[in-house]
CSV table of N, CA, C and O in Angstrom, one decimal:
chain,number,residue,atom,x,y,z
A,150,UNK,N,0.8,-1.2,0.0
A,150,UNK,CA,0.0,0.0,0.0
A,150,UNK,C,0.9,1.2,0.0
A,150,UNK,O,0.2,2.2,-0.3
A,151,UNK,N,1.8,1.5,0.2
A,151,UNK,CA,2.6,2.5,1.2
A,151,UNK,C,3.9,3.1,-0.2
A,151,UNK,O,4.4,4.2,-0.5
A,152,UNK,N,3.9,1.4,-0.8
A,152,UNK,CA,4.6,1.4,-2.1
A,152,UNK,C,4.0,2.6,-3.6
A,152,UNK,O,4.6,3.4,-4.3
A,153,UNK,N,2.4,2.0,-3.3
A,153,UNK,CA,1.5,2.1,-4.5
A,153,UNK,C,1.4,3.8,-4.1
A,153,UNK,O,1.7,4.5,-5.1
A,154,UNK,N,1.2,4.4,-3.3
A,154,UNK,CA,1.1,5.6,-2.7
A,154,UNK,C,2.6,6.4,-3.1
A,154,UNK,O,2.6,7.4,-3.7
A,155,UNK,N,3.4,5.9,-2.7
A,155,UNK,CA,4.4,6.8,-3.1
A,155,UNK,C,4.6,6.5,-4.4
A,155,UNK,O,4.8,7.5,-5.2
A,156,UNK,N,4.5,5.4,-5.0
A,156,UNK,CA,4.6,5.5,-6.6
A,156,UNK,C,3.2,6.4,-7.6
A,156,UNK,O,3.1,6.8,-8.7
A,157,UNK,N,2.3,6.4,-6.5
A,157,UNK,CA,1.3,7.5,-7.8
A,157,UNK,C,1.8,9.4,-7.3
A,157,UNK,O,1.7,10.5,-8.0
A,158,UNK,N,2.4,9.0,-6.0
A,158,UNK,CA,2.6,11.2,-6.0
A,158,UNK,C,3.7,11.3,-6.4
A,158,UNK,O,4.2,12.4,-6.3
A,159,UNK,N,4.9,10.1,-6.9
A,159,UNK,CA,6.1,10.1,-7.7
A,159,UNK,C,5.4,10.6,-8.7
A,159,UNK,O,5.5,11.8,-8.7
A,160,UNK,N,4.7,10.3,-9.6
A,160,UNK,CA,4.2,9.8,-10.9
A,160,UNK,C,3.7,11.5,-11.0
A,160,UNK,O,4.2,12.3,-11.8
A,161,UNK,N,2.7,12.0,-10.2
A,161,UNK,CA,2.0,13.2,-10.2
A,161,UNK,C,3.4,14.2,-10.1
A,161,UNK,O,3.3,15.1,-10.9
A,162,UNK,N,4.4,14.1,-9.5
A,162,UNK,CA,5.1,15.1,-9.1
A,162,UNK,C,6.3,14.8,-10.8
A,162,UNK,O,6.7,15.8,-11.4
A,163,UNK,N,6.5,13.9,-11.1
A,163,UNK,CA,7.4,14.0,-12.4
A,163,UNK,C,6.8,14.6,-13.4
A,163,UNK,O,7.3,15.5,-14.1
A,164,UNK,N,5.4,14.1,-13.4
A,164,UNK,CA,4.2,14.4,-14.4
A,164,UNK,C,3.8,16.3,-14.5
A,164,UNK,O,3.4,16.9,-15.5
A,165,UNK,N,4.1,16.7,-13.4
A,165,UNK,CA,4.1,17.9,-13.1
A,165,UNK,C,2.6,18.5,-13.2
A,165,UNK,O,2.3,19.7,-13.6
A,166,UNK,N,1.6,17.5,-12.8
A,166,UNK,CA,0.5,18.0,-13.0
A,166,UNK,C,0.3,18.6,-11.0
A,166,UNK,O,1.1,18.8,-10.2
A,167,UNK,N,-1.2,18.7,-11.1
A,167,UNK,CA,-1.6,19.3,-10.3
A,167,UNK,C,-2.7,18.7,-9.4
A,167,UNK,O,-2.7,17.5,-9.7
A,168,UNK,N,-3.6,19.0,-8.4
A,168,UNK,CA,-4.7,18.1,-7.8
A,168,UNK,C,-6.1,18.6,-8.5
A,168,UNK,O,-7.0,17.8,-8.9
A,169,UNK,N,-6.1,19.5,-8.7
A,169,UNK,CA,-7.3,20.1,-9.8
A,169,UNK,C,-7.0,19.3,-11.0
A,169,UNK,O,-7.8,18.4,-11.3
A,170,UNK,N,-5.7,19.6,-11.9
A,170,UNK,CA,-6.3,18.6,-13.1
A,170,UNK,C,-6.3,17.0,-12.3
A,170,UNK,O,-7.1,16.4,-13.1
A,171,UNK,N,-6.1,16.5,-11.8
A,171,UNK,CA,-5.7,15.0,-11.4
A,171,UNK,C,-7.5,14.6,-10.7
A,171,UNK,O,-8.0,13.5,-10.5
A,172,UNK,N,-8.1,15.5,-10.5
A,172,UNK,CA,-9.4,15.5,-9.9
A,172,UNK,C,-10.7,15.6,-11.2
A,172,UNK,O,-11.8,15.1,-11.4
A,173,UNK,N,-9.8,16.6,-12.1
A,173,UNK,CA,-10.8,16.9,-13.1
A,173,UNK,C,-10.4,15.0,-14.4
A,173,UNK,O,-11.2,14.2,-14.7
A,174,UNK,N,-9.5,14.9,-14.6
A,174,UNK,CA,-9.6,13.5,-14.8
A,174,UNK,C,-9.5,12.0,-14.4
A,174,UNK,O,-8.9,11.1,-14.9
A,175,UNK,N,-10.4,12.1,-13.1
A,175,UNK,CA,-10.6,11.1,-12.1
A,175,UNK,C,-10.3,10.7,-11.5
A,175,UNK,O,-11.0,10.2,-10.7
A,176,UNK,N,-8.1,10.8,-11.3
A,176,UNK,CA,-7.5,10.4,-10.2
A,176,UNK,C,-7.8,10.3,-9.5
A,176,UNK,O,-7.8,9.1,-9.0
A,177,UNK,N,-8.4,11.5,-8.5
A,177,UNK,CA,-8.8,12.0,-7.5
A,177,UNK,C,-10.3,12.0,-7.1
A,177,UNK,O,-11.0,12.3,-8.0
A,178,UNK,N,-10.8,11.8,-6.1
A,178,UNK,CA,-12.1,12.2,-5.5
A,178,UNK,C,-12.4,13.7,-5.4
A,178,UNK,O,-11.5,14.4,-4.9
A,179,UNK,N,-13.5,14.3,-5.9
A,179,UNK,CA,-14.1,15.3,-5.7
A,179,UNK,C,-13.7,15.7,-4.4
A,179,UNK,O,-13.8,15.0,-3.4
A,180,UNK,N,-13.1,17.3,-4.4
A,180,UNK,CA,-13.0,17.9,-2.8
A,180,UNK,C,-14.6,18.6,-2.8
A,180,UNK,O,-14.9,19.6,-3.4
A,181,UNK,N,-15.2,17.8,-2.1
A,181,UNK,CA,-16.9,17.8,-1.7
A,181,UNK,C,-16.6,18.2,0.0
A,181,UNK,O,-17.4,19.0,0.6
A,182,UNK,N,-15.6,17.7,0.6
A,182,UNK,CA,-15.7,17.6,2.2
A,182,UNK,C,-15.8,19.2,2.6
A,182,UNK,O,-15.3,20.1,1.9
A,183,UNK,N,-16.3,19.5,3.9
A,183,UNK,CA,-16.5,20.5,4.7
A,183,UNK,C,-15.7,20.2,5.8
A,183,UNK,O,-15.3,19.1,6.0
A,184,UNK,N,-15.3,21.4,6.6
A,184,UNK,CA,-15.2,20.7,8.1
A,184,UNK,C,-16.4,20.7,9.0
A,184,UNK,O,-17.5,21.4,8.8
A,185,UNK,N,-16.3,20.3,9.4
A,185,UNK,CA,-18.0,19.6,10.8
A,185,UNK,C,-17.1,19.3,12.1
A,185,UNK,O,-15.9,19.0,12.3
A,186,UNK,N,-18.1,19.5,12.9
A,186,UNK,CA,-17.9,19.3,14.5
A,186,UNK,C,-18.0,18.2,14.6
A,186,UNK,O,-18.7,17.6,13.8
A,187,UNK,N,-17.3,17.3,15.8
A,187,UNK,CA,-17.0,15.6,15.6
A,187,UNK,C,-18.4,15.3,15.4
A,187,UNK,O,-18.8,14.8,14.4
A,188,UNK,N,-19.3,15.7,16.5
A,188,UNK,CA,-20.5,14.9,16.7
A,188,UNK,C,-21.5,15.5,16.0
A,188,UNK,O,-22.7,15.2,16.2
A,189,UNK,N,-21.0,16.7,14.7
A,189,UNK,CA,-22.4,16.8,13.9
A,189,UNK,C,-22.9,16.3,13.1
A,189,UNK,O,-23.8,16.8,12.4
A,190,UNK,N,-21.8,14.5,12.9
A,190,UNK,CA,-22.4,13.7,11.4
A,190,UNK,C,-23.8,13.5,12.3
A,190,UNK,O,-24.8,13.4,11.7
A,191,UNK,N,-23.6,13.3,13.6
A,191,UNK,CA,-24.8,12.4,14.4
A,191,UNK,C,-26.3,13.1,14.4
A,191,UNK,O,-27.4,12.5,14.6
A,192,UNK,N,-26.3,14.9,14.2
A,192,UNK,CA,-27.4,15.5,14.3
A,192,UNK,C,-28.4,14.9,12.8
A,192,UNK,O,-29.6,14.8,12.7
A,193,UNK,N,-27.4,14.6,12.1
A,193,UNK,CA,-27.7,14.0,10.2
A,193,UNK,C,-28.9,13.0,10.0
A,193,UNK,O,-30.0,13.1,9.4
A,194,UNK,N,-28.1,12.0,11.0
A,194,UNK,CA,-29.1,10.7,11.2
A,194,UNK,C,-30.4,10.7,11.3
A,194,UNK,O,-31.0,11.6,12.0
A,195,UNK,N,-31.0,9.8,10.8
A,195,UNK,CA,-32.7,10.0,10.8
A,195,UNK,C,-32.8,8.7,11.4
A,195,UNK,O,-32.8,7.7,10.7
A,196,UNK,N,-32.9,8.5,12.8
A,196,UNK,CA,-32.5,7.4,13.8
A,196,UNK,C,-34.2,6.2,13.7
A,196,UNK,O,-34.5,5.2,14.5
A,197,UNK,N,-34.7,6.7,12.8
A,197,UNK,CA,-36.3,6.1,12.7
A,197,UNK,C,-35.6,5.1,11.9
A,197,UNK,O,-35.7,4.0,12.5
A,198,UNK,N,-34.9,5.0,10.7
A,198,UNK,CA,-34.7,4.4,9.7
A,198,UNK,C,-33.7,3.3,10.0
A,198,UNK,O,-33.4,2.5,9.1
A,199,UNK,N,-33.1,3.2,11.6
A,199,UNK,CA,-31.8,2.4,11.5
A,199,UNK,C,-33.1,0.7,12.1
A,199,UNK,O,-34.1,0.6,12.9
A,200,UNK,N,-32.6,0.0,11.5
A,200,UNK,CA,-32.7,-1.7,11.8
A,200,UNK,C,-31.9,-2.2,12.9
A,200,UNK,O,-30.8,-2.9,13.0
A,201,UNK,N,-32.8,-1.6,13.9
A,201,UNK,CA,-32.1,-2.1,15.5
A,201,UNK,C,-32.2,-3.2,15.6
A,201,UNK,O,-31.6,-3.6,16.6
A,202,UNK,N,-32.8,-4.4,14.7
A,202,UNK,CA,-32.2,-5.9,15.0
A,202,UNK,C,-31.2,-6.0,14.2
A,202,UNK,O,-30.8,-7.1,14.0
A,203,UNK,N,-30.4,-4.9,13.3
A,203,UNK,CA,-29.0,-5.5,12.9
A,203,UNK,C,-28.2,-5.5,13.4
A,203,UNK,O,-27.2,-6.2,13.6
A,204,UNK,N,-28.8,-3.6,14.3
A,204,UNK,CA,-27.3,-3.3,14.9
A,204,UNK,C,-27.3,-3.8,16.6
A,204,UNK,O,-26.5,-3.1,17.3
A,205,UNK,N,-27.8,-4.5,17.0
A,205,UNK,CA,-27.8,-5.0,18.3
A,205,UNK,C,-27.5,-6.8,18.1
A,205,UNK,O,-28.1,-7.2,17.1
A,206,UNK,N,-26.9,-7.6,18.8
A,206,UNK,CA,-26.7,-9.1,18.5
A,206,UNK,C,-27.6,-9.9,18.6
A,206,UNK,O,-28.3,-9.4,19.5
A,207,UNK,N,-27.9,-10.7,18.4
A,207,UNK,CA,-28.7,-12.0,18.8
A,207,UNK,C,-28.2,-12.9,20.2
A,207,UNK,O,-27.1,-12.8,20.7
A,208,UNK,N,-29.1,-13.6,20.6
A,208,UNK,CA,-28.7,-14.5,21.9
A,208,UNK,C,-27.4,-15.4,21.5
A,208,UNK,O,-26.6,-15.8,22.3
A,209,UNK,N,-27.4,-15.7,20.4
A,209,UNK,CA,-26.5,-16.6,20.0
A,209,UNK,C,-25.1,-15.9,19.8
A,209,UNK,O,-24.1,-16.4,20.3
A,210,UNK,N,-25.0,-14.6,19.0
A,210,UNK,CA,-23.8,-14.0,19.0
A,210,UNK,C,-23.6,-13.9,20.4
A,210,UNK,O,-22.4,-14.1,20.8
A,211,UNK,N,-24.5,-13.4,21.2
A,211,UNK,CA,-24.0,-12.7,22.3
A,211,UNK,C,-23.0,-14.2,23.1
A,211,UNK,O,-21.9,-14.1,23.6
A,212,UNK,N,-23.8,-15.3,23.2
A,212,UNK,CA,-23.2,-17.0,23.4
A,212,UNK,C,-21.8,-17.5,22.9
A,212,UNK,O,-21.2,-18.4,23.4
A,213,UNK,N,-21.4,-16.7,21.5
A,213,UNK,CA,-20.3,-16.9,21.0
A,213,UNK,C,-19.0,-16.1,21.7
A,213,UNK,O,-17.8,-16.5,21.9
A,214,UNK,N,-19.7,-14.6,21.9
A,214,UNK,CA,-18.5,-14.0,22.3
A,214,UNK,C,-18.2,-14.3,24.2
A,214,UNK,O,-17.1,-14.1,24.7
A,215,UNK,N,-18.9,-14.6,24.6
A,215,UNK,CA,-18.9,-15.6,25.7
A,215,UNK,C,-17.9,-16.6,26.3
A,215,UNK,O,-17.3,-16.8,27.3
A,216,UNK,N,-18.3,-17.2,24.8
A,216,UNK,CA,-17.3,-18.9,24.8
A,216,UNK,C,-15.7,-18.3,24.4
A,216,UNK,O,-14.7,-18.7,24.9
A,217,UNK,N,-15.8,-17.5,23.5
A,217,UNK,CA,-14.6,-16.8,23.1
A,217,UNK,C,-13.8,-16.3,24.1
A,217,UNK,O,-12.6,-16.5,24.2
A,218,UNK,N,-14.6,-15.7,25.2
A,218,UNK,CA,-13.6,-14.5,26.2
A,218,UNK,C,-13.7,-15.8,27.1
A,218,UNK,O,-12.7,-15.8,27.8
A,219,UNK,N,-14.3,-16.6,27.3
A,219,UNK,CA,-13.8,-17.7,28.6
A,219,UNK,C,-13.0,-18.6,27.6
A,219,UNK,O,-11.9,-18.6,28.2
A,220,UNK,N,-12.9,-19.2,26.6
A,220,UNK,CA,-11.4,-19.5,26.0
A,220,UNK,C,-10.1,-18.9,25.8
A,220,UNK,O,-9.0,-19.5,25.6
A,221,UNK,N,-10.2,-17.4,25.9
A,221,UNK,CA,-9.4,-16.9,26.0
A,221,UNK,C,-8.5,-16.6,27.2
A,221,UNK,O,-7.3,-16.5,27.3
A,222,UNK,N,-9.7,-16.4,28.6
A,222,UNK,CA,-9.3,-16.4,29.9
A,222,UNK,C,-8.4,-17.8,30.0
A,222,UNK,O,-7.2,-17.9,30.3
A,223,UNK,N,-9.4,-19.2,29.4
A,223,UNK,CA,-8.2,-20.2,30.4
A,223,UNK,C,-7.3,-20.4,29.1
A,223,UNK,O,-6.2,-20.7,29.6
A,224,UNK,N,-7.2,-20.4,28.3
A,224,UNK,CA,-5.6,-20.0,27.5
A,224,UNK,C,-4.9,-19.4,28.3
A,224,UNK,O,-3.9,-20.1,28.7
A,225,UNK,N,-5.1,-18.4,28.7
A,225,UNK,CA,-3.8,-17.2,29.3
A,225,UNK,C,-3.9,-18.0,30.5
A,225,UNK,O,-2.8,-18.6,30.6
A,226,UNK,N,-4.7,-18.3,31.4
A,226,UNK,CA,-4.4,-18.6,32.5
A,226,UNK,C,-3.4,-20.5,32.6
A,226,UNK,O,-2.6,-20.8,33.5
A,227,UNK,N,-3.8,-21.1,31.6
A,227,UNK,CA,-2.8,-22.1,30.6
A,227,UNK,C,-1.5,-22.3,31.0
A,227,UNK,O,-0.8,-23.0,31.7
A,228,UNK,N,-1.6,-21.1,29.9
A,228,UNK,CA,0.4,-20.2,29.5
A,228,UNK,C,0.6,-20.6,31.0
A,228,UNK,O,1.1,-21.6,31.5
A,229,UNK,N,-0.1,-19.4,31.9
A,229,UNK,CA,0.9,-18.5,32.7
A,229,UNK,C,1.1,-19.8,33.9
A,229,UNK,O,2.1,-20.0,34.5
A,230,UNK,N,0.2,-20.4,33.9
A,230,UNK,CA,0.6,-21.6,34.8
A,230,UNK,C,1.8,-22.7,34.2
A,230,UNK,O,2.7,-23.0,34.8
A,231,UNK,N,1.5,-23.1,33.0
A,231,UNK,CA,2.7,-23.5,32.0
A,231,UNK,C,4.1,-22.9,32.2
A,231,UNK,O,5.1,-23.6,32.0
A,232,UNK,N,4.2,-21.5,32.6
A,232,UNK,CA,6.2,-20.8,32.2
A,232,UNK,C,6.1,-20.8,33.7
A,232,UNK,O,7.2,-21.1,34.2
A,233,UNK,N,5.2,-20.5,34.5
A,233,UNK,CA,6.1,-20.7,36.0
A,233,UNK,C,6.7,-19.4,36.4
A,233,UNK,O,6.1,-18.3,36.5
A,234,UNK,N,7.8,-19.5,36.5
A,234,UNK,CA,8.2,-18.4,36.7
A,234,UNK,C,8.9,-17.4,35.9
A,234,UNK,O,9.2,-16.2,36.3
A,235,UNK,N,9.1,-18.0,34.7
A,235,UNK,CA,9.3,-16.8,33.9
A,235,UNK,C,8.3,-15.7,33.4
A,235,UNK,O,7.1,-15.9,33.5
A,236,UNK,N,8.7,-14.8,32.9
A,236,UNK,CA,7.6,-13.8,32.7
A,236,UNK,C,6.8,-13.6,31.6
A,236,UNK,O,7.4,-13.5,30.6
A,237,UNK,N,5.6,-13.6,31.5
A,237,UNK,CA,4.3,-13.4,30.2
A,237,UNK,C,3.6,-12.4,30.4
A,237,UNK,O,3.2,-11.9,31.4
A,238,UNK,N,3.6,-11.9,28.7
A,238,UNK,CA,2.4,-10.5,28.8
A,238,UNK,C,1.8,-11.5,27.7
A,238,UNK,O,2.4,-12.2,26.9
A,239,UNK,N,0.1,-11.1,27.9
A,239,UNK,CA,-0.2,-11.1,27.2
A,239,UNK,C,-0.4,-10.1,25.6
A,239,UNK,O,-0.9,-10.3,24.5
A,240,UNK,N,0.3,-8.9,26.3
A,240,UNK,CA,0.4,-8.4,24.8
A,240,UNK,C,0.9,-8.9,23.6
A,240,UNK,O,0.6,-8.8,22.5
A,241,UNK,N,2.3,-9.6,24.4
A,241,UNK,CA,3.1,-9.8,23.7
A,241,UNK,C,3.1,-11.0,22.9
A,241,UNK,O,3.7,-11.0,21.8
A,242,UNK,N,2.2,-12.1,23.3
A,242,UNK,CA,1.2,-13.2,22.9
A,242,UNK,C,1.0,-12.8,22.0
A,242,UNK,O,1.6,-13.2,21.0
A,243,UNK,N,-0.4,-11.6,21.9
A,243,UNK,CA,-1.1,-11.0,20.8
A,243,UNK,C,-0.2,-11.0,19.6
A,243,UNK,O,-0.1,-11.8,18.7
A,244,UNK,N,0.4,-10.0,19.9
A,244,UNK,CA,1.8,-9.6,19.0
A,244,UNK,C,2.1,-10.3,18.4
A,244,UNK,O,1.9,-10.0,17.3
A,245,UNK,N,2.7,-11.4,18.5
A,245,UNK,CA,3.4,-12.1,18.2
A,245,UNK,C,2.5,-13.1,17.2
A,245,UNK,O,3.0,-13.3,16.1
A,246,UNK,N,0.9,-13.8,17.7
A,246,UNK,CA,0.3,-14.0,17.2
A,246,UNK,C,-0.2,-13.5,15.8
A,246,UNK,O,-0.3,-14.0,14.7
A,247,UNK,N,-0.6,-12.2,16.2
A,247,UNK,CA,-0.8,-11.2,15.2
A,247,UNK,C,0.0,-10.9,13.5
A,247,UNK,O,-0.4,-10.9,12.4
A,248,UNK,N,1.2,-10.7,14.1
A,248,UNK,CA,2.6,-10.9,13.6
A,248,UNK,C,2.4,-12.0,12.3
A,248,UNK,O,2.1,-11.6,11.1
A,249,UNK,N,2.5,-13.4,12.8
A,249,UNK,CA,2.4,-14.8,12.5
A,249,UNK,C,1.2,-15.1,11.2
A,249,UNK,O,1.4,-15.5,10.1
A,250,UNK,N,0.0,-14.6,11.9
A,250,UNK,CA,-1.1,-14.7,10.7
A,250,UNK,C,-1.4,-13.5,9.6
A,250,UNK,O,-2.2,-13.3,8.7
A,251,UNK,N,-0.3,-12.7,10.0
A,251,UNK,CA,-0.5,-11.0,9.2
A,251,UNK,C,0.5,-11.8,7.8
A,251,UNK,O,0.8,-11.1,6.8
């Protein structure tokens, strides 16, 4: 990502164009934005229209994340009985885990 990004404002900056033309031939997204107060997308909302059984879980999700955080509790509690006396974070678990499947 980081690559693709510096290779298009390389490309713009050799090209010697500009963000107006690069916008007027599609590169770019329309500058449409304003500035707004954090919480004034929220005045916007027409809170009639939102589908409170999407955005709230079911009994069952709510059962999954459940079983998840008490799997996760005796994992760690696991480990930490497992090394003894040496030392464990679980951040560093995460990390590491993270790391591994990234």
């Amino acid at each position: 990502i980081v690559f693709s990004i510096i290779s298009f404002w390389t490309w713009v900056y050799w090209s010697g164009r500009d963000t107006t033309s690069l916008r007027q031939d599609g590169w770019l997204f329309p500058q449409e934005a304003e500035a707004v107060a954090p919480f004034a997308i929220w005045s916007t909302v027409e809170w009639q229209h939102v589908s409170w059984m999407h955005v709230m879980p079911d009994s069952s999700s709510l059962m999954l994340a459940l079983v998840a955080c008490i799997n996760r509790a005796l994992t760690i509690t696991g480990i930490e009985a497992a090394v003894g006396d040496s030392s464990y974070s679980i951040d560093d678990e995460m990390r590491a885990t993270g790391l591994a499947t990234s």
